[in-house]
Short mmCIF file of C-alpha atoms and ligand atoms in Angstrom, two decimals:
data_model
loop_
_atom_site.label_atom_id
_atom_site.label_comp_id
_atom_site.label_asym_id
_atom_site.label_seq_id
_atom_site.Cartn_x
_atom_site.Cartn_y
_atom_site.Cartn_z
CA UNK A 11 -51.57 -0.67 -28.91
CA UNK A 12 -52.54 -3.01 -31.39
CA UNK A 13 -54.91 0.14 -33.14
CA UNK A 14 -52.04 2.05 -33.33
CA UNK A 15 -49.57 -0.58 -34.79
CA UNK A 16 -51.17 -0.37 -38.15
CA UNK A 17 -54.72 -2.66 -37.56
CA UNK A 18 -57.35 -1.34 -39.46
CA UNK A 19 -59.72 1.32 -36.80
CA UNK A 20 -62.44 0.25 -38.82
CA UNK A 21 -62.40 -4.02 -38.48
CA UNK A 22 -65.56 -3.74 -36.55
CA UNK A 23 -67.35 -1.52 -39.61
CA UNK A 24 -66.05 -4.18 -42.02
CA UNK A 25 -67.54 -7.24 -40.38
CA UNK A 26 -70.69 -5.83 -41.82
CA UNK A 27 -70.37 -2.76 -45.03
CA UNK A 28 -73.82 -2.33 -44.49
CA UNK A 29 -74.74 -1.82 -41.00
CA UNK A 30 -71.13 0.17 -41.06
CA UNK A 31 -72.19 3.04 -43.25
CA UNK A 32 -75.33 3.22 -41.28
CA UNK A 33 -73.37 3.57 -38.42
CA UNK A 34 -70.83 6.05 -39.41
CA UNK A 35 -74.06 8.48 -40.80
CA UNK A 36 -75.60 8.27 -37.48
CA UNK A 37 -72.46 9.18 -35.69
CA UNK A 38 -72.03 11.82 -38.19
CA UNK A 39 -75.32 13.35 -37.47
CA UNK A 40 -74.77 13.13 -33.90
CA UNK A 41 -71.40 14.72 -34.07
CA UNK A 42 -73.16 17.93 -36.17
CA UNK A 43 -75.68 18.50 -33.22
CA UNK A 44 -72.73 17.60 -30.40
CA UNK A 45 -70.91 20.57 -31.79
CA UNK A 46 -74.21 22.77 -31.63
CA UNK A 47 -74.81 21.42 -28.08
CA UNK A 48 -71.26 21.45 -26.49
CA UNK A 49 -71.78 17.64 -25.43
CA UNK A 50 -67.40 17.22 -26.24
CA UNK A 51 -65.28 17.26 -23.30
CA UNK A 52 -61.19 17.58 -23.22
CA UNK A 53 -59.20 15.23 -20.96
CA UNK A 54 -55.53 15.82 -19.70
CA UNK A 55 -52.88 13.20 -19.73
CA UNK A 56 -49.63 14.84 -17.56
CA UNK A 57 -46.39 15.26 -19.31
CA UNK A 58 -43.28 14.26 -17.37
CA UNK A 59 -39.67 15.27 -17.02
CA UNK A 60 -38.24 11.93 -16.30
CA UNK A 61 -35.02 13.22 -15.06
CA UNK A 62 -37.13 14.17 -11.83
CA UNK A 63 -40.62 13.12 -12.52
CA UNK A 64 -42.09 16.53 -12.56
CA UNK A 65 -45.51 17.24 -15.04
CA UNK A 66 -44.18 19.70 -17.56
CA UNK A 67 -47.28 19.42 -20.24
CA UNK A 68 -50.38 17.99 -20.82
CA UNK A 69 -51.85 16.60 -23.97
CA UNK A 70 -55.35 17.91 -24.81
CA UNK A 71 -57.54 14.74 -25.64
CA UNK A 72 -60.96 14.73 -27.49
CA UNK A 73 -63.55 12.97 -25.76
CA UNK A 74 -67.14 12.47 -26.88
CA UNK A 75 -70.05 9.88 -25.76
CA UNK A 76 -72.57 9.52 -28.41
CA UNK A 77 -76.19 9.28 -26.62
CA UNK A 78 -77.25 6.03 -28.05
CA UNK A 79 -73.74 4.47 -29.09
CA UNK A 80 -71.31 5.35 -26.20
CA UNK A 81 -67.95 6.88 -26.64
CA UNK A 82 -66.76 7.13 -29.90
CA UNK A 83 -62.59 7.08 -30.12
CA UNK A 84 -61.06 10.12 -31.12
CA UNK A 85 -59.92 8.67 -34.18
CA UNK A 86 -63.29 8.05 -35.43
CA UNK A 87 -65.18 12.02 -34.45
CA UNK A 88 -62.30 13.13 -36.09
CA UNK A 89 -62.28 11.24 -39.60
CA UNK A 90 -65.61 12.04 -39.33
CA UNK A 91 -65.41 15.96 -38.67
CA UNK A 92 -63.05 15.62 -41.67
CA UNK A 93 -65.08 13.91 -43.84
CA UNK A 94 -68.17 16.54 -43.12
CA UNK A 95 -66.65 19.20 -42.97
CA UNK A 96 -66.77 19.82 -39.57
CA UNK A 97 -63.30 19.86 -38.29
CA UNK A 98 -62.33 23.71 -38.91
CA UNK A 99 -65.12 23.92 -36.02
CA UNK A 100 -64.25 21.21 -33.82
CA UNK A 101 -60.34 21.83 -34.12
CA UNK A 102 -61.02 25.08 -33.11
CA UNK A 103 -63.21 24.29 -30.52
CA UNK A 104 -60.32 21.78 -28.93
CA UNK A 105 -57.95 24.50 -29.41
CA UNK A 106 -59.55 27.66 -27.82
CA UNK A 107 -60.78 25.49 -24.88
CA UNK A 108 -57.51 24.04 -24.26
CA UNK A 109 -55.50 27.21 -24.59
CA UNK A 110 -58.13 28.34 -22.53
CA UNK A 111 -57.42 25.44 -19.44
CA UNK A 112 -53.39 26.35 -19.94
CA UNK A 113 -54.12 30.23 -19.37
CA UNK A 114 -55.92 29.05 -15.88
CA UNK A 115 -53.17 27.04 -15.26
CA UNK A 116 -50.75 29.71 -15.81
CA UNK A 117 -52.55 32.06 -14.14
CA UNK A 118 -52.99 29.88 -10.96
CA UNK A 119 -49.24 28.19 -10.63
CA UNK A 120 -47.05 30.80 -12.88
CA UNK A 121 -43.44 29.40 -13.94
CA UNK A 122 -44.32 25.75 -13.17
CA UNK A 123 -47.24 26.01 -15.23
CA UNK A 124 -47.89 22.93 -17.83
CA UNK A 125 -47.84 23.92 -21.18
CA UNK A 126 -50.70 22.27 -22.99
CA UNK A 127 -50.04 20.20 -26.19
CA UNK A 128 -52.91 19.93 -28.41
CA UNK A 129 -53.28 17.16 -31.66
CA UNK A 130 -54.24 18.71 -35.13
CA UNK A 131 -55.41 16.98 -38.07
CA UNK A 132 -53.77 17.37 -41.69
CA UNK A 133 -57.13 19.43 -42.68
CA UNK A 134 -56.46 21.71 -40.07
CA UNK A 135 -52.82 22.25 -40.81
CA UNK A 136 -53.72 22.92 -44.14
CA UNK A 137 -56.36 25.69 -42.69
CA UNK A 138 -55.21 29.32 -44.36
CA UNK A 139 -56.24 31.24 -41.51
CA UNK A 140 -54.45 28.77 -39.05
CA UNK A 141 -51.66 30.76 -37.62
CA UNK A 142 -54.11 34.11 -37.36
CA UNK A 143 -56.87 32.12 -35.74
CA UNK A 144 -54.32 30.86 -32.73
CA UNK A 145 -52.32 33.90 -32.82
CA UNK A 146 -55.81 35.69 -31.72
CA UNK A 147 -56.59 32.93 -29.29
CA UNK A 148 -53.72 33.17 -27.60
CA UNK A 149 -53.75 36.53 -26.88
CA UNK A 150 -57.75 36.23 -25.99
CA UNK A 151 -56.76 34.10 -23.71
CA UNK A 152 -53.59 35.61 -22.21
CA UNK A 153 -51.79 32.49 -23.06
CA UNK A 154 -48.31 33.12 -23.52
CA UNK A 155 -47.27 31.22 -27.11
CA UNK A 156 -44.11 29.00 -25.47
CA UNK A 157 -47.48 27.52 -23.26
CA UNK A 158 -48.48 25.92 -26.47
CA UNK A 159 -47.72 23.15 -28.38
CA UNK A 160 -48.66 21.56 -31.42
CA UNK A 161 -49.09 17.75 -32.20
CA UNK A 162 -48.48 17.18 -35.54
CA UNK A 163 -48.09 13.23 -37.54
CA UNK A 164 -45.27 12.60 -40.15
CA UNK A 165 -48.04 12.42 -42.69
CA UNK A 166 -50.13 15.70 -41.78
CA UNK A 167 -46.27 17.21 -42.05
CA UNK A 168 -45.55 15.31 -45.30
CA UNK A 169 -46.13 17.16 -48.48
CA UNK A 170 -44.28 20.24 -50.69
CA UNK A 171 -47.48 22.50 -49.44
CA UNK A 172 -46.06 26.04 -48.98
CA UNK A 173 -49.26 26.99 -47.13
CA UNK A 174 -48.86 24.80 -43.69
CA UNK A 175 -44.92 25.04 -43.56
CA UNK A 176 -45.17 29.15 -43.35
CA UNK A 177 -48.20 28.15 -40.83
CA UNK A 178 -45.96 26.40 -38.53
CA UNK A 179 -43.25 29.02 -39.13
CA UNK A 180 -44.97 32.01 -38.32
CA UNK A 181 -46.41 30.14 -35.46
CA UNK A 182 -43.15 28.92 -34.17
CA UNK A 183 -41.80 32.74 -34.23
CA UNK A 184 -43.85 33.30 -31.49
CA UNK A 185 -42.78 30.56 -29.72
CA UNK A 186 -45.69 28.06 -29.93
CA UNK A 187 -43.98 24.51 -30.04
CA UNK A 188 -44.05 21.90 -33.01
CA UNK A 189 -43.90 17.79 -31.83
CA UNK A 190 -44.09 15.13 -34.18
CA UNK A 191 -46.27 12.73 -32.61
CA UNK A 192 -46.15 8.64 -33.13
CA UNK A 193 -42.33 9.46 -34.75
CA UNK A 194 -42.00 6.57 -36.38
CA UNK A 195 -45.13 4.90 -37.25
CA UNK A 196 -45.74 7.26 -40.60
CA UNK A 197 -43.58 7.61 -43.35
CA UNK A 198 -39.26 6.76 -43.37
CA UNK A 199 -39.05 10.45 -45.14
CA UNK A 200 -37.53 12.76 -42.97
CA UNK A 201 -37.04 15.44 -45.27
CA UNK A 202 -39.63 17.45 -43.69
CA UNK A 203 -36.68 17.78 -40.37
CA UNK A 204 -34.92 19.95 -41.91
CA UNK A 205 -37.53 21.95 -43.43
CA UNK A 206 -40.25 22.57 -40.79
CA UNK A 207 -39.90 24.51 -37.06
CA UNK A 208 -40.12 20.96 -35.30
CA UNK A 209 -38.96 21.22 -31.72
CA UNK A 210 -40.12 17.88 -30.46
CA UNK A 211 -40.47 14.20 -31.51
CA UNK A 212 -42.87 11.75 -29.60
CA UNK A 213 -42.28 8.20 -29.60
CA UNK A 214 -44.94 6.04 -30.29
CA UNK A 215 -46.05 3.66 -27.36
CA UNK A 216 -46.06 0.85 -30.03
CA UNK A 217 -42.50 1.08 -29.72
CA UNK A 218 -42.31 1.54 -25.51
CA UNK A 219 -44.72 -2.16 -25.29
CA UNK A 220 -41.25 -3.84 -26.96
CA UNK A 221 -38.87 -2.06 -24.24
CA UNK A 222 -38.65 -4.91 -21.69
CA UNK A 223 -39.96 -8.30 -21.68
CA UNK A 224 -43.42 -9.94 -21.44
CA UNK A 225 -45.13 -7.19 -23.89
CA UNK A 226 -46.25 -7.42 -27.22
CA UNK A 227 -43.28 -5.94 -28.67
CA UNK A 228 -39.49 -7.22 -30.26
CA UNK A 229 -35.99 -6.79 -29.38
CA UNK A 230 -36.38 -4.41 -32.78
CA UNK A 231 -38.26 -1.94 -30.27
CA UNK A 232 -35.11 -1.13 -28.17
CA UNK A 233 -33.07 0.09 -30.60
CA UNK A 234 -35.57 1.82 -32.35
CA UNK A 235 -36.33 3.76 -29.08
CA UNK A 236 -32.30 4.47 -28.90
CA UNK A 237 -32.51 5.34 -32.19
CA UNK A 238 -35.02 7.90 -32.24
CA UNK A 239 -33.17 9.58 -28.80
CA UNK A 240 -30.30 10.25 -30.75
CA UNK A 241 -31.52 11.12 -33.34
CA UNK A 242 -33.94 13.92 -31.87
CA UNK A 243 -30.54 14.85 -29.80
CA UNK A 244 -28.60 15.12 -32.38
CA UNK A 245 -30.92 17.47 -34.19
CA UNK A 246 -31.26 19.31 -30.64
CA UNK A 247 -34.75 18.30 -30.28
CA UNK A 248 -36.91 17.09 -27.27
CA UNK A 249 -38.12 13.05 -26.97
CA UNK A 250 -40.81 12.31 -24.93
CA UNK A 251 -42.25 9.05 -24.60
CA UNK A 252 -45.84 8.09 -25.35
CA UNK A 253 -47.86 5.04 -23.49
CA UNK A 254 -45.46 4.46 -20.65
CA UNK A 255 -47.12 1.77 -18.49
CA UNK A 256 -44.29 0.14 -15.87
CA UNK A 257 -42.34 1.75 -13.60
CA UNK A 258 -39.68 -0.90 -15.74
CA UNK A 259 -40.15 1.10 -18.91
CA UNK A 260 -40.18 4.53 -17.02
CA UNK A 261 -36.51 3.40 -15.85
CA UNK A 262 -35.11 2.08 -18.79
CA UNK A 263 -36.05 5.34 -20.81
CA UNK A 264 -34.56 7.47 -18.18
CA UNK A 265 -31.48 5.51 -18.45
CA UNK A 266 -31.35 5.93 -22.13
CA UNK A 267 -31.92 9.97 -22.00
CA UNK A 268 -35.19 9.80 -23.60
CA UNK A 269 -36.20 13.69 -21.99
CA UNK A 270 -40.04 13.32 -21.30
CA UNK A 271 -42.44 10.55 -20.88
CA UNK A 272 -46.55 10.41 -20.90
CA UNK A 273 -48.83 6.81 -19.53
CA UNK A 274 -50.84 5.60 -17.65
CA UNK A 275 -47.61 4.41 -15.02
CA UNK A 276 -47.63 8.49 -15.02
CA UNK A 277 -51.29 9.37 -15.11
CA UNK A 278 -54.27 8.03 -17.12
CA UNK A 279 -56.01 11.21 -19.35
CA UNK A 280 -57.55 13.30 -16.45
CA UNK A 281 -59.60 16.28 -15.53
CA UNK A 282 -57.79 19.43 -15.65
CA UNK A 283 -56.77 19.53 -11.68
CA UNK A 284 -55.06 16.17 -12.36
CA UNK A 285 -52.04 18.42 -13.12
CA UNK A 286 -52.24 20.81 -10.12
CA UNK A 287 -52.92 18.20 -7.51
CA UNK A 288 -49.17 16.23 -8.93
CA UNK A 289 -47.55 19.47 -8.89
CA UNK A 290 -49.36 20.99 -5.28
CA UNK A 291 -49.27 18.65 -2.44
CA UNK A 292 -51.37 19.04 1.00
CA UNK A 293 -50.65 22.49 2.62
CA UNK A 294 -49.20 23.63 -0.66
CA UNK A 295 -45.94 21.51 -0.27
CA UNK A 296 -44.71 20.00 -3.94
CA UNK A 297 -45.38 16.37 -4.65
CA UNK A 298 -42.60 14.12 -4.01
CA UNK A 299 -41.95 12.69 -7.76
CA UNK A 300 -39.55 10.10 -6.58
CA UNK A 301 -42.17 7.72 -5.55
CA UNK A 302 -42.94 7.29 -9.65
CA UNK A 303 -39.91 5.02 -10.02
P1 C2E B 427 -52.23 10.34 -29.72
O1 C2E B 427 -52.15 11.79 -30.01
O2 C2E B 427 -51.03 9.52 -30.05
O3 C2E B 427 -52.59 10.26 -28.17
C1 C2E B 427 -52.13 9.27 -27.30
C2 C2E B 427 -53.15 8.19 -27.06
O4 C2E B 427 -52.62 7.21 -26.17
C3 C2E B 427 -54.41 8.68 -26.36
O5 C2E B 427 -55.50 7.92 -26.88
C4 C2E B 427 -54.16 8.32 -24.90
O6 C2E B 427 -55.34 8.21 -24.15
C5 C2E B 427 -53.48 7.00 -25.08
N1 C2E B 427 -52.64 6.63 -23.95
C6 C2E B 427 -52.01 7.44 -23.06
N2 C2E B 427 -51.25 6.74 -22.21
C7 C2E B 427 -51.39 5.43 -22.54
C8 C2E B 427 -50.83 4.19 -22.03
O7 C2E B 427 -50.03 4.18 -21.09
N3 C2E B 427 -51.20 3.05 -22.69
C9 C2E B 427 -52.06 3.04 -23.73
N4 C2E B 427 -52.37 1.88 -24.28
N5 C2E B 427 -52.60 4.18 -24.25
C10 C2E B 427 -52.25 5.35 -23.66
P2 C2E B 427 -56.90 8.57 -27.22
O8 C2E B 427 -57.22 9.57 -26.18
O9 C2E B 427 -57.86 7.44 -27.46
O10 C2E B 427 -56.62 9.32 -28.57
C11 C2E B 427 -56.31 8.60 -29.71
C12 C2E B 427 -55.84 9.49 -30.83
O11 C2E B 427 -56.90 10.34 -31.27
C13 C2E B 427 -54.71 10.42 -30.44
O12 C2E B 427 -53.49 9.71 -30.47
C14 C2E B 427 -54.82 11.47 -31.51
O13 C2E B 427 -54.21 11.06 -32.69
C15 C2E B 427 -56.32 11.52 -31.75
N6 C2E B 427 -56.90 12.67 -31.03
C16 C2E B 427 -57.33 12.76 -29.75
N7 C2E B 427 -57.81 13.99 -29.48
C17 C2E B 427 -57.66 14.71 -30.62
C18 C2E B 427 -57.95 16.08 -30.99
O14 C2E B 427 -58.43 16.91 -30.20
N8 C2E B 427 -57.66 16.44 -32.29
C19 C2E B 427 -57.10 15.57 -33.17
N9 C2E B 427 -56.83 16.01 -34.42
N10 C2E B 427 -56.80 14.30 -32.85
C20 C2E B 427 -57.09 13.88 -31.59
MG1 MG B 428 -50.93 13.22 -29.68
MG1 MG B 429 -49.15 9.80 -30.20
MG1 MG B 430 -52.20 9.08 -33.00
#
């Protein structure tokens, strides 16, 4: 988690400005004629209901593999799409095909379903014809809107903009769900609470490393972790945990009523029957969860 704690994404661009900006207009060229070609894929990392281990969600990740260059993180196709203008198109590409995977997965295993919870960028937030667009997806798709939610950071939430709050308003009328995701890591202003439709806060898994001992983190991390919990309780809102890696860490957070959790100790980001073959055993019997703890 070190790239998420704050390190600059970019150290290995710096060790050389030159070969750097090369780099980043080559990826950007590839990621124009990836788009054209469909080369993206989506993976699936499980959602769990730690009170009985049970996949309740999956989050929607972007994955791409550059011909020459390998896989590129997320992070980097999508400060790129930003930069070039490309991310109305590739947002919306991540969001019709994943809305797209739910509806199968609703179709196929009804009320025990997954929802699927997809990132967006600031840019996209700040899209006018947001709300429409998904609004028309999801019925395209014969997604039901409470199938949906959105993953949204402190900073893309940030901001007096009138535009994005009646976004996520409209949108959360119909029932599509709002999580903050790496609560925590973004800004100490949590003005944006009270004001915004936000059903859900995620905990970043910079924060689960420091939970037990022999991990990267400080005793700081606990009570952070307790912190946020009651905090998202007391505001009636859902915690799920992000980058759960022990069976140690799945306990603890169970203990302390955090409501959700998401890791590889769970599931590593998947192909989409990663979620139907936790929830449908052999012979159609459900998966025993217990074994997770
Ligand atoms: P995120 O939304 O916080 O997603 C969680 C990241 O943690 C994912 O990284 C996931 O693969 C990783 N992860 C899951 N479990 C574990 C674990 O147990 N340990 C560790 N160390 N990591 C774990 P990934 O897939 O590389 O994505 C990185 C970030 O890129 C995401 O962070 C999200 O901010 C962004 N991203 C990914 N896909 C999209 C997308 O379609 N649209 C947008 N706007 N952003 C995306
Ligand atoms: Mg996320
Ligand atoms: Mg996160
Ligand atoms: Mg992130």
């Amino acid at each position: 988690w070190a790239k998420a704690a704050g390190g600059d994404r970019y150290e290995v661009y710096d060790a050389n400005r030159h070969d750097a900006q090369a780099l980043r207009s080559t990826l950007a060229k590839g990621l124009r004629s990836a788009l054209h070609r469909d080369d993206f894929t989506l993976r699936y990392q499980p959602i769990v209901r730690l009170a009985d281990g049970v996949p309740i969600g999956a989050e929607v990740l972007l994955r791409w593999t550059h011909p020459e260059h390998g896989p590129v993180a997320p992070e980097i196709s999508i400060d790129l799409a930003e930069e070039i203008g490309l991310i109305g198109q590739l947002g919306r590409w991540v969001l019709t095909r994943g809305c797209q995977q739910a509806a199968r997965w609703y179709r196929d295993l009804g009320d025990r379903a997954p929802f699927v919870s997809v990132n967006l960028s600031a840019r996209q937030l700040h899209d006018v014809g947001l709300a429409d667009d998904l609004l028309r997806t999801l019925d395209e798709v014969g997604l039901p809107a409470s199938q949906l939610q959105l993953e949204l950071t402190e900073s893309a939430l940030l901001g007096p903009a009138q535009g994005p709050a009646d976004a996520l308003e409209a949108l959360a009328a119909h029932g599509v769900r709002v999580a903050v995701d790496d609560f925590g890591t973004g800004y100490s202003n949590l003005a944006y609470l009270r004001r915004l439709p936000v059903r859900e806060l995620k905990i970043a898994g910079a924060f689960i490393d420091g939970l037990t001992p022999g991990h990267s983190g400080t005793p700081a991390d606990r009570q952070i972790v307790a912190s946020v919990i009651a905090l998202a309780h007391g505001l009636n809102l859902t915690v799920t945990a992000e980058g759960v890696e022990t069976r140690e860490q799945a306990r603890l957070l169970r203990s302390m009523g955090c409501d959700h959790a998401q890791g590889w100790w769970f599931a590593r980001p998947g192909e989409p029957d990663v979620l139907p073959r936790m929830l449908v055993g052999e012979g159609g019997k459900p998966v025993d969860p217990v074994p997770m703890y």
